[in-house]
Short mmCIF file of C-alpha atoms in Angstrom, two decimals:
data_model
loop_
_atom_site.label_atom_id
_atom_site.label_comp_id
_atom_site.label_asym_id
_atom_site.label_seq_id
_atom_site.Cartn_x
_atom_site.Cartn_y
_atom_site.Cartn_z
CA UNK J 1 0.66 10.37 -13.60
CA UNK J 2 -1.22 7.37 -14.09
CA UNK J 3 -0.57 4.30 -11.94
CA UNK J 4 0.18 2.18 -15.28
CA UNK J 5 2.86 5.06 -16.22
CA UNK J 6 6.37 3.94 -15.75
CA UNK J 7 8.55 4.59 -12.97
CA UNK J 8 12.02 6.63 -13.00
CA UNK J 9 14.87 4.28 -14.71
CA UNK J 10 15.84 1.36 -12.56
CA UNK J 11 19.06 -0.58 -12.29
CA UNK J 12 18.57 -2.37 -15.44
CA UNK J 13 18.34 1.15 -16.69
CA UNK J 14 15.16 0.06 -18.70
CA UNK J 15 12.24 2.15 -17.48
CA UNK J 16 9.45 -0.21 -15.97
CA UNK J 17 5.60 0.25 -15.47
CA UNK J 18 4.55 0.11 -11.72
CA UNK J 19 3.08 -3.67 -11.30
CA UNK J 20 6.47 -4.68 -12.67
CA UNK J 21 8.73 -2.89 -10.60
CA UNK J 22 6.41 -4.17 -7.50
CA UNK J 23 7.47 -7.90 -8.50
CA UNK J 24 11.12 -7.43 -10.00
CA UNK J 25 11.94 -4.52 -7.50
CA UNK J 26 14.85 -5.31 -4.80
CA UNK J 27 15.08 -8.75 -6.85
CA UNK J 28 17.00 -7.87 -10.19
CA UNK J 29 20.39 -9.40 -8.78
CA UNK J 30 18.58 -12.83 -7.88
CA UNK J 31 18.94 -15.11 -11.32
CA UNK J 32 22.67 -13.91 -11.86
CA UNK J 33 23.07 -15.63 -7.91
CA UNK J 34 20.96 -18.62 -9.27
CA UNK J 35 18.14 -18.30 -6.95
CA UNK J 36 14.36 -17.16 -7.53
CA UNK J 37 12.89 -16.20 -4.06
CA UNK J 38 15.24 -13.64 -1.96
CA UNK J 39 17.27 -15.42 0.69
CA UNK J 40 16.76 -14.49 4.42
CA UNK J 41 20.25 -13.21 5.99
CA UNK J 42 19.34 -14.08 9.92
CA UNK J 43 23.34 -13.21 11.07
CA UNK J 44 22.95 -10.91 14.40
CA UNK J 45 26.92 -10.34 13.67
CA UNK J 46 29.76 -10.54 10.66
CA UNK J 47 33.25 -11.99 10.65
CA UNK J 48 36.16 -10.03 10.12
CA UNK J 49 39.56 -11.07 10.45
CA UNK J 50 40.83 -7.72 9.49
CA UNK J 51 39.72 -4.90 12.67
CA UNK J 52 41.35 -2.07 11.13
CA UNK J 53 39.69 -2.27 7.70
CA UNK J 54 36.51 -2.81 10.19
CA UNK J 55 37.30 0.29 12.12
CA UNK J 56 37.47 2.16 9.23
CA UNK J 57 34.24 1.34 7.69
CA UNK J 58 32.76 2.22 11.09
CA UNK J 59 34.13 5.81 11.32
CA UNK J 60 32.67 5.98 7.41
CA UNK J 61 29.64 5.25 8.56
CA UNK J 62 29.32 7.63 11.57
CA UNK J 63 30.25 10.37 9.57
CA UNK J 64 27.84 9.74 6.17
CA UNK J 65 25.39 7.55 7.25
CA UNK J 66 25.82 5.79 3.74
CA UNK J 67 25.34 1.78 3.40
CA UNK J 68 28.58 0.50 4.07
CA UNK J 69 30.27 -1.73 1.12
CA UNK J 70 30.60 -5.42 1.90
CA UNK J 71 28.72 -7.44 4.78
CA UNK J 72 27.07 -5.26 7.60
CA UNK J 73 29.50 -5.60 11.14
CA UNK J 74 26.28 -5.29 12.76
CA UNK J 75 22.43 -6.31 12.51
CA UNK J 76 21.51 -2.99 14.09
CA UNK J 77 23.78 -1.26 10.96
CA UNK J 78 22.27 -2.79 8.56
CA UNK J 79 20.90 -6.36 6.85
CA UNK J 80 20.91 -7.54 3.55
CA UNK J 81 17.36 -8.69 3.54
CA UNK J 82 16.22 -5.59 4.62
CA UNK J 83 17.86 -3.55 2.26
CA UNK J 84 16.05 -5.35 -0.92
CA UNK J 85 12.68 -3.96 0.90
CA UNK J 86 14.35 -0.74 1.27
CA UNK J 87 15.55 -0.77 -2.08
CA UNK J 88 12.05 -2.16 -3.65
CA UNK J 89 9.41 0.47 -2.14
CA UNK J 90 12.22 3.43 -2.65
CA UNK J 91 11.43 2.60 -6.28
CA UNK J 92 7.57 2.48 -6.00
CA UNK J 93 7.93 5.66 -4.31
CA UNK J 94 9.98 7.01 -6.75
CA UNK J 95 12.64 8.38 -4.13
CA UNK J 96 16.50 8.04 -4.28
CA UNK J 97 16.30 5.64 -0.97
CA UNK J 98 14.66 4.09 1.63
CA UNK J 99 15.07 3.34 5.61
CA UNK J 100 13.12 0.72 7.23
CA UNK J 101 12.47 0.59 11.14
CA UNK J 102 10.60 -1.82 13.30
CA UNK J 103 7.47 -0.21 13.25
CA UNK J 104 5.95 2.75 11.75
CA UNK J 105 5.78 4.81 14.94
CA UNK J 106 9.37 4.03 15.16
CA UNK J 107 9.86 5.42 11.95
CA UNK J 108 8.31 8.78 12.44
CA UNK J 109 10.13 8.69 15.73
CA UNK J 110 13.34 8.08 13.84
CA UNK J 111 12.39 11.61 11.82
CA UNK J 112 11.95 13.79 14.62
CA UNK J 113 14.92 12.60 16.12
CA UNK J 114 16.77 13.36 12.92
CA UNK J 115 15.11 16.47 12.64
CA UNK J 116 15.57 17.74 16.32
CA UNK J 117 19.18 16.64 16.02
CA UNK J 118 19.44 19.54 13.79
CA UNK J 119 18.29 22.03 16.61
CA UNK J 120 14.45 21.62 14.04
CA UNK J 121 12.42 21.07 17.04
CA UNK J 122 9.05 22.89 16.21
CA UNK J 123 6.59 20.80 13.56
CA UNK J 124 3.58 21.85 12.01
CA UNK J 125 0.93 19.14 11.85
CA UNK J 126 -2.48 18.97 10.15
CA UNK J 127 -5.50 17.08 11.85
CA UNK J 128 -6.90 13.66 11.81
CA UNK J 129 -3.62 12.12 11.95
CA UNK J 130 -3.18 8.64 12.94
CA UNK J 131 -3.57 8.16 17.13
CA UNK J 132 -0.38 7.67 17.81
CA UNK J 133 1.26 9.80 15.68
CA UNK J 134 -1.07 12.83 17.56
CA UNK J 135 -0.55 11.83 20.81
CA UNK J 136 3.78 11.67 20.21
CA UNK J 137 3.76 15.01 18.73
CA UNK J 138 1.22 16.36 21.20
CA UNK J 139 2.90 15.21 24.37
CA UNK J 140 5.96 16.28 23.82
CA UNK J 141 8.53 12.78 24.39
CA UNK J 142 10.98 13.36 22.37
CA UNK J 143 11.28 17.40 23.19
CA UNK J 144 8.95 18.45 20.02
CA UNK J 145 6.84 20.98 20.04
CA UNK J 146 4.06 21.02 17.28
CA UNK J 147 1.46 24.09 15.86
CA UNK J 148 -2.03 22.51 14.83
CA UNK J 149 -3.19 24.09 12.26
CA UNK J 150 -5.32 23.18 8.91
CA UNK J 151 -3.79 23.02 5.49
CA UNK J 152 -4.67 27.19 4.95
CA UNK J 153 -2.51 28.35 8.24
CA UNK J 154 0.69 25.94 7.26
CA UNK J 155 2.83 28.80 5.80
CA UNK J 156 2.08 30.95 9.10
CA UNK J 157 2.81 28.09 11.48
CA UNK J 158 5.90 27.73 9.74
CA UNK J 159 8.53 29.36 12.55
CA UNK J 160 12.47 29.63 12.34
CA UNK J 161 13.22 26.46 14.02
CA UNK J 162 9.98 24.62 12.39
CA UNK J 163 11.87 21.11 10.85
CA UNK J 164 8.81 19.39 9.43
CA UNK J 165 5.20 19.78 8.19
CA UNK J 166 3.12 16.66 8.28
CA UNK J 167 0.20 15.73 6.69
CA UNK J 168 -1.56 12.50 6.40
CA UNK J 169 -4.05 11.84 3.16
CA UNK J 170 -5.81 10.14 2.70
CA UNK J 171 -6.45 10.65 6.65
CA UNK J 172 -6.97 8.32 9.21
CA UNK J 173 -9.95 7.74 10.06
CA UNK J 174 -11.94 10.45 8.43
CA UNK J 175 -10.37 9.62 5.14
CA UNK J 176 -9.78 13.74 4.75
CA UNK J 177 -7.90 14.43 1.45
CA UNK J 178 -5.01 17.64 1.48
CA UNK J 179 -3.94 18.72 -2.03
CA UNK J 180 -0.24 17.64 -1.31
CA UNK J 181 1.05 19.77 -4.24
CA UNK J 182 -0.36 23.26 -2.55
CA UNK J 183 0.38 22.25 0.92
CA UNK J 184 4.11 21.66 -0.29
CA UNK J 185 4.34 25.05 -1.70
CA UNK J 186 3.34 26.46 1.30
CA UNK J 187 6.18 24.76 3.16
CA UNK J 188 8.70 26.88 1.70
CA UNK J 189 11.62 24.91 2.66
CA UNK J 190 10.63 23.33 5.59
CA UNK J 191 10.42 19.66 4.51
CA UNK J 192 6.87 18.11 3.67
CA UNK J 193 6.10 14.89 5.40
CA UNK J 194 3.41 12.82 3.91
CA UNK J 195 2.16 9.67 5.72
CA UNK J 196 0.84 7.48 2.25
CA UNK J 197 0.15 4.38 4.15
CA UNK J 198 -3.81 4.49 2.96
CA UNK J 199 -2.91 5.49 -0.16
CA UNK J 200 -0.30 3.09 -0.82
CA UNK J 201 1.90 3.98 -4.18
CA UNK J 202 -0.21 2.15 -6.16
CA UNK J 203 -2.70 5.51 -6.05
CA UNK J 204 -0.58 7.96 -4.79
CA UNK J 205 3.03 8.69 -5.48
CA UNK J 206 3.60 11.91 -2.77
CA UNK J 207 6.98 12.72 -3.88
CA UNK J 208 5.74 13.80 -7.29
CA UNK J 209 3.57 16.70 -5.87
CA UNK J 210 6.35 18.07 -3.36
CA UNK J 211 6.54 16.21 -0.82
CA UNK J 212 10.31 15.04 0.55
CA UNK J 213 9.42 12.55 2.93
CA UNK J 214 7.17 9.66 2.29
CA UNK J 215 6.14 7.82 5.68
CA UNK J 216 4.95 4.09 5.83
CA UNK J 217 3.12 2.00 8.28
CA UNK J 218 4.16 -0.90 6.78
CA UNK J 219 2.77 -3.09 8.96
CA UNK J 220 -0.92 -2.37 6.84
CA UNK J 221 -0.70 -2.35 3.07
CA UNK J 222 2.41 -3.17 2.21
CA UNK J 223 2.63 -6.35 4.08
CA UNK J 224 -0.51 -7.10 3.69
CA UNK J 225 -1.30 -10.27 5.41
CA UNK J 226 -1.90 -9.00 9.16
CA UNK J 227 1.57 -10.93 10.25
CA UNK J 228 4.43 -8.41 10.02
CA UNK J 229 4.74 -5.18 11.94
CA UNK J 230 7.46 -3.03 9.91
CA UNK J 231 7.81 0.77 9.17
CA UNK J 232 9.57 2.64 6.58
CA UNK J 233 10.64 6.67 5.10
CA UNK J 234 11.01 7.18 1.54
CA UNK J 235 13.09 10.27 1.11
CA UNK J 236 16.56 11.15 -0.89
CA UNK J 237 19.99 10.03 0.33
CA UNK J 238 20.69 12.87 2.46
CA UNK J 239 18.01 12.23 4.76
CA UNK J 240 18.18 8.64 4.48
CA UNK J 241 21.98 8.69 5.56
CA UNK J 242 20.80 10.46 9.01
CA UNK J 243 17.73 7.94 9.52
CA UNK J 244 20.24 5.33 9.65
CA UNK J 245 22.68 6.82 11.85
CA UNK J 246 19.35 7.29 14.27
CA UNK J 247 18.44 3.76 13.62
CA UNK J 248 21.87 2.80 14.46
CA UNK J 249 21.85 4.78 17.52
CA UNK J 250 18.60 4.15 19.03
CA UNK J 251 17.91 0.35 17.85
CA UNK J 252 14.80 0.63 16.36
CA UNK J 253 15.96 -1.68 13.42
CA UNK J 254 13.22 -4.20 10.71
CA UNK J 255 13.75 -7.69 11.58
CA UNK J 256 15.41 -9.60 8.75
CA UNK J 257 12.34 -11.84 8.41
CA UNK J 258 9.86 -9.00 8.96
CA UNK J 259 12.00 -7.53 5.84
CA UNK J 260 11.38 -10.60 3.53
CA UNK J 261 7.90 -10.47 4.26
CA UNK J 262 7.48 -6.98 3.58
CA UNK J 263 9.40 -8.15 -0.06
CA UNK J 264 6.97 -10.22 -0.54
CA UNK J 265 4.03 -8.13 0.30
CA UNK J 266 5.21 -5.68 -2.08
CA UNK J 267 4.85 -8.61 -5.39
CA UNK J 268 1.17 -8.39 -4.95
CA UNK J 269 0.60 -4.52 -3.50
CA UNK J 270 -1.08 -3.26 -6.86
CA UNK J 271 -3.48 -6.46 -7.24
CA UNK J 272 -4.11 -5.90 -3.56
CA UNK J 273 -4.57 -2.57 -3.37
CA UNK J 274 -6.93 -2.32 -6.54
CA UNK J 275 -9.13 -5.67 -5.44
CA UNK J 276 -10.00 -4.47 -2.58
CA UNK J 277 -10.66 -0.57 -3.63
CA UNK J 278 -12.98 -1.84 -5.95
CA UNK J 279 -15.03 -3.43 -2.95
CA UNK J 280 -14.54 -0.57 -0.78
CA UNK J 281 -16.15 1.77 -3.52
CA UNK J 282 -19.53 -0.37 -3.56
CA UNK J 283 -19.97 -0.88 -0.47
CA UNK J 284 -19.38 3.09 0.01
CA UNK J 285 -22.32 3.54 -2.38
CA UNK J 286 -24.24 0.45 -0.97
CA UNK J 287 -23.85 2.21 2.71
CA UNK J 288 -24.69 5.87 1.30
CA UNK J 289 -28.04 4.85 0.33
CA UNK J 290 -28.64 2.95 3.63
CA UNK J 291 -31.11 4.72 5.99
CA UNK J 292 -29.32 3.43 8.68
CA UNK J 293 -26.21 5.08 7.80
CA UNK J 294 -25.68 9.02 8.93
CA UNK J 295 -22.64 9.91 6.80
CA UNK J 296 -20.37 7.98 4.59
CA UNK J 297 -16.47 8.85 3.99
CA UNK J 298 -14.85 7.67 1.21
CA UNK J 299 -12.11 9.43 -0.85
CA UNK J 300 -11.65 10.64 -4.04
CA UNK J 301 -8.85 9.32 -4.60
CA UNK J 302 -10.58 5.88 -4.43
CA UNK J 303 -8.93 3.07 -2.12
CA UNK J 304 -10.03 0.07 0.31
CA UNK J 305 -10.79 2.29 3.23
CA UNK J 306 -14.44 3.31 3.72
CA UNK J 307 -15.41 4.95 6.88
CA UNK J 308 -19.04 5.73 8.25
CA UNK J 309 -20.97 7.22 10.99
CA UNK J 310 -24.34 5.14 12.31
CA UNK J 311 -27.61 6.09 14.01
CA UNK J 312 -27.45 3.75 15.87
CA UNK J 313 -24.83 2.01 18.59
CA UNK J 314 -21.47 1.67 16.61
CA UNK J 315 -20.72 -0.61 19.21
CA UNK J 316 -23.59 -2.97 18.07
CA UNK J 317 -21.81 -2.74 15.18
CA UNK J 318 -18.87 -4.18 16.18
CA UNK J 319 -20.10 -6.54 18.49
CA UNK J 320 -22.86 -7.93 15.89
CA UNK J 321 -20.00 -9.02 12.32
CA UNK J 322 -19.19 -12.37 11.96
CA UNK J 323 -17.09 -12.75 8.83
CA UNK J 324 -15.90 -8.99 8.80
CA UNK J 325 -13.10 -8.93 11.71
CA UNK J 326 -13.35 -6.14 14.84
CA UNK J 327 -10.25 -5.13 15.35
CA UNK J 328 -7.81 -2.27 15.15
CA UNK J 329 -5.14 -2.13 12.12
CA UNK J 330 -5.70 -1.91 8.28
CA UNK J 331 -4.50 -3.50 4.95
CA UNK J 332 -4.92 -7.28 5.27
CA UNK J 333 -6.86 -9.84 2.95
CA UNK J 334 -9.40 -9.85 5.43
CA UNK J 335 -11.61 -6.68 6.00
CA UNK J 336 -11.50 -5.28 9.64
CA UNK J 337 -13.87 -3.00 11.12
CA UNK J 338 -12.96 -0.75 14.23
CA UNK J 339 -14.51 2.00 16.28
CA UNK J 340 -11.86 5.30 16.08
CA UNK J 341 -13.28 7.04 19.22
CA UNK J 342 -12.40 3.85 21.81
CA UNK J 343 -9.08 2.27 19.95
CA UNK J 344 -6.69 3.92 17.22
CA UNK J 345 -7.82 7.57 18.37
CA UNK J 346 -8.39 6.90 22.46
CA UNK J 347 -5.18 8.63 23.22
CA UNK J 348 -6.15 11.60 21.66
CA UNK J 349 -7.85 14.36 23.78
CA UNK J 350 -11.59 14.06 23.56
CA UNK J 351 -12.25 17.77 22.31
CA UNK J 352 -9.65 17.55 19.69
CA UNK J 353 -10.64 14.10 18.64
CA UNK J 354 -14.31 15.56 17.97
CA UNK J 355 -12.59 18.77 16.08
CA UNK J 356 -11.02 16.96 13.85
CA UNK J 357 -13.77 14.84 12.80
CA UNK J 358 -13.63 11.95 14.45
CA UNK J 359 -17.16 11.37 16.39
CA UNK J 360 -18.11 8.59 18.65
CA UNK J 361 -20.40 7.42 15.98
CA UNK J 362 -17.67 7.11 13.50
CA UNK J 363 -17.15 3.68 12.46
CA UNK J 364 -13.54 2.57 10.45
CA UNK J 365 -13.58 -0.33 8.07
CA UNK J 366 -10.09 -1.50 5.98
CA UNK J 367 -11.95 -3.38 3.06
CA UNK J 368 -10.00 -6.68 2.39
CA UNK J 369 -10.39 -9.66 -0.83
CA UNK J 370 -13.41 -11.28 0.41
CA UNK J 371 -16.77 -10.96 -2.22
CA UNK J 372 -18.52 -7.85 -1.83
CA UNK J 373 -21.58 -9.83 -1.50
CA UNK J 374 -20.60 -11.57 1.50
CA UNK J 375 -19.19 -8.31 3.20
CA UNK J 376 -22.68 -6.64 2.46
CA UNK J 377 -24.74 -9.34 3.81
CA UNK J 378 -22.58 -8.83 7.24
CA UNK J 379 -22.62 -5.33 7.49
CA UNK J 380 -26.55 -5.45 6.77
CA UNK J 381 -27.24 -7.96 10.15
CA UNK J 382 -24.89 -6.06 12.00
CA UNK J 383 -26.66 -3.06 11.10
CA UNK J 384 -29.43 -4.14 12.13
CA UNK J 385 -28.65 -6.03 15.48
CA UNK J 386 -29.45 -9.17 14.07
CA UNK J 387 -27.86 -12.62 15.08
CA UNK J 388 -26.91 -13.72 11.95
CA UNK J 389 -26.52 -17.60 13.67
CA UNK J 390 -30.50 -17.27 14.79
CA UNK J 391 -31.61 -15.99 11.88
CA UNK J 392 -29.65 -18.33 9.54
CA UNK J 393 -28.30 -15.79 7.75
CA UNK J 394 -26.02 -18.01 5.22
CA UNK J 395 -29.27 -19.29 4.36
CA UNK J 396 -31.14 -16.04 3.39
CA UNK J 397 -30.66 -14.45 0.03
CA UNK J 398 -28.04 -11.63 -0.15
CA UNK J 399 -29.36 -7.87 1.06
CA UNK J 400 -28.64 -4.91 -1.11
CA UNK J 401 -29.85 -1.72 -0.35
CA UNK J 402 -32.93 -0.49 -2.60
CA UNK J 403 -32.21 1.91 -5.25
CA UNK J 404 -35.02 3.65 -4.07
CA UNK J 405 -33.27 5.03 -0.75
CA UNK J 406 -31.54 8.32 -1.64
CA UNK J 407 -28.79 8.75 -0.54
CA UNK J 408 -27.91 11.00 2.55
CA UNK J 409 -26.91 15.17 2.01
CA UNK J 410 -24.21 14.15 4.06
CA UNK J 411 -21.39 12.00 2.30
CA UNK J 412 -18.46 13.56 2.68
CA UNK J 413 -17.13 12.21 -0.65
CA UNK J 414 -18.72 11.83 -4.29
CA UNK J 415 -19.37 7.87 -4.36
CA UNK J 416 -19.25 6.00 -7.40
CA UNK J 417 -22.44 4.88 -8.52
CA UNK J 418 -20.81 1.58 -9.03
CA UNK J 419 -17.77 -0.21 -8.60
CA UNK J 420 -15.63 0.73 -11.45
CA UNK J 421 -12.24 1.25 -11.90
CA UNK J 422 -9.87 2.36 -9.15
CA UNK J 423 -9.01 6.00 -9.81
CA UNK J 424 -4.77 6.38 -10.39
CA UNK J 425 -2.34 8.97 -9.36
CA UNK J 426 -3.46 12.26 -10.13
CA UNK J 427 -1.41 15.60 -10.49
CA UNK J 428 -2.09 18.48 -9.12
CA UNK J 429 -5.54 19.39 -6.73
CA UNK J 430 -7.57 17.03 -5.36
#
């Protein structure tokens, strides 16, 4: 399915094309309430003058887990700001609902609680996964126990008491792409979780290849900006019902503001998303043809993440951009540039760090809205250990790399000779 192609029927029952439903999305009620932007609902608590009516929509909700009808009794049940995000990237997911949490490791936390609660404590798990996400599976906190495997050994991983196969593609930080569609089929039953915050829905809809769990950090993409720290699981009702009984119990509840943010994030996710791919896609052929450059990573499915290995000192690297930002994270305006091996993949043993592709040479960057150009010019001095304030770069006439360098055996991904258009959802293999 394309990314233009429409989306299941909303509530206006009128089928709508994806950059529409980003904008109108968990909005549709505001003109019949006479307002334009969605309001902020900061209330901690509810009045009720009527405790047994109250009571009863408490024991409703501690037996279904479904949003209760009427105001919330409690911030940590639920929020009215929140739920239009919830509501909104449900849609763009194309799943029956949505459950946001204050971060995305507290959403995948929120999963294998759920999932464990239903004596599901074994999960299968394919390397690179984000850091975090390896190291809480991997250690054990919350009484998991996972199976490593690649995406070929899945189905014999999969044991009695297995609750959950995750995946993550693309992958962080190799950008590693798993045909979602076969890895779902070799699930079985066991439910496919697919972390799509690279991919974003703008270029990948997971759902529609067999996955039944869609997991967000929304603190990257989706918000956007660098200044709101959310998570979120796209999934049906069923699940959703027990996320928010776990969110319920444990706390780990989306801040009403963080909420409107993420609203408003979501307006201008497919100009975002597409921008920046663009970028990322010539400066992945830019950097392939660099002799400096070992290996390039970038996927096929397109996107604004480009990773690389150096020659040289990645830490020169980092030490030597000036407009590109060095630090961890992904997804914002701006483009950021980290090293995997000493940040968002430290916690992970050394040995299986290096197995699953992530080297100490390996070098991250999340490609933001600034002109290619510009990027280049920085990535060339830093490249080259140059102090860009000595040398006077902003002075100098933008570097490109020669069309005479080929480029190296060893990209990882087929580049695009230029920058064209961003590649869309695609069925089937990757």
């Amino acid at each position: 399915m394309d990314t233009e192609s429409v989306l299941p029927p909303s509530t206006t029952t009128q089928s709508r094309a994806l950059a529409t439903e980003a904008v109108h999305a968990g909005r549709d009620d505001l003109a019949a309430l006479g307002l334009h932007a969605a309001p902020i609902d900061l209330s901690t608590t509810y009045p009720s003058y009527d405790s047994r009516a109250e009571a009863e929509r408490i024991d409703t909700f501690a037996t279904t887990g479904a949003r209760l009808d009427g105001p919330p009794v409690y911030a940590r049940l639920d929020n009215p700001t929140t739920a239009r995000f919830e509501t909104a990237l449900a849609r763009l997911e194309g799943t029956a609902s949505a459950v946001s949490f204050a971060s995305g490791m507290a959403a995948l936390t929120a999963v294998l609680l759920a999932r464990a609660s239903a004596g599901l404590r074994h999960v299968v798990a394919v390397r690179p996964l984000y850091g975090c996400s390896d190291h809480l599976l991997g250690a054990g906190l919350l009484g998991t126990e996972v199976t490593w495997t690649d995406p070929a050994g899945i189905a014999d991983a999969i044991r009695p008491d297995t609750g959950l196969v995750i995946v993550e593609t693309p992958a962080n930080p190799t950008l590693a792409e798993i045909d979602i569609r076969a890895v779902a089929h070799s699930c079985g039953s066991v439910p496919l979780l697919v972390d799509n915050t690279f991919a974003t829905p703008v270029l990948q809809r997971p759902v529609e290849h067999g996955a039944r769990i869609v997991l967000h950090s929304a603190t990257k993409y989706l918000g956007g900006h660098g200044d709101v720290m959310g998570g979120v699981v796209a999934c049906d009702e069923e699940f959703a019902a027990v996320l928010r009984q776990v969110r319920f119990a444990t706390g780990g509840v989306l801040h009403p503001m963080a909420g409107y943010l993420l609203l408003r994030g979501l307006s201008t996710l497919p100009v975002r998303v597409r921008a920046a791919s663009a970028s990322a896609a010539e400066l992945a052929r830019r950097l392939s043809a660099d002799p400096r450059i070992a290996r390039v990573h970038y996927p096929e499915l397109g996107g604004a993440m480009v990773s690389f290995e150096v020659y040289g000192d990645p830490h020169q690297v980092i030490a030597g951009v000036r407009l590109i930002t060095p630090a961890v994270s992904l997804g914002s305006v701006d483009t950021l540039i980290q090293h995997p091996a000493s940040i968002s993949h430290r916690i992970v043993e050394e040995g299986d760090r290096h197995a699953s592709g992530v080297g100490d040479r390996l070098l991250r960057m999340s490609v933001g809205l600034e002109d290619v150009e510009d990027l280049w010019a920085d990535l060339c001095q830093a490249l080259s250990g140059e102090d860009p304030v000595r040398r006077g770069l902003s002075a100098q006439p933008v570097r490109t790399a020669s069309a005479s360098v080929p480029a190296p055996a060893s990209v990882t991904a087929s580049v695009p000779a230029s920058a064209g258009p961003v590649p869309g959802v695609r069925q089937g293999a990757r």
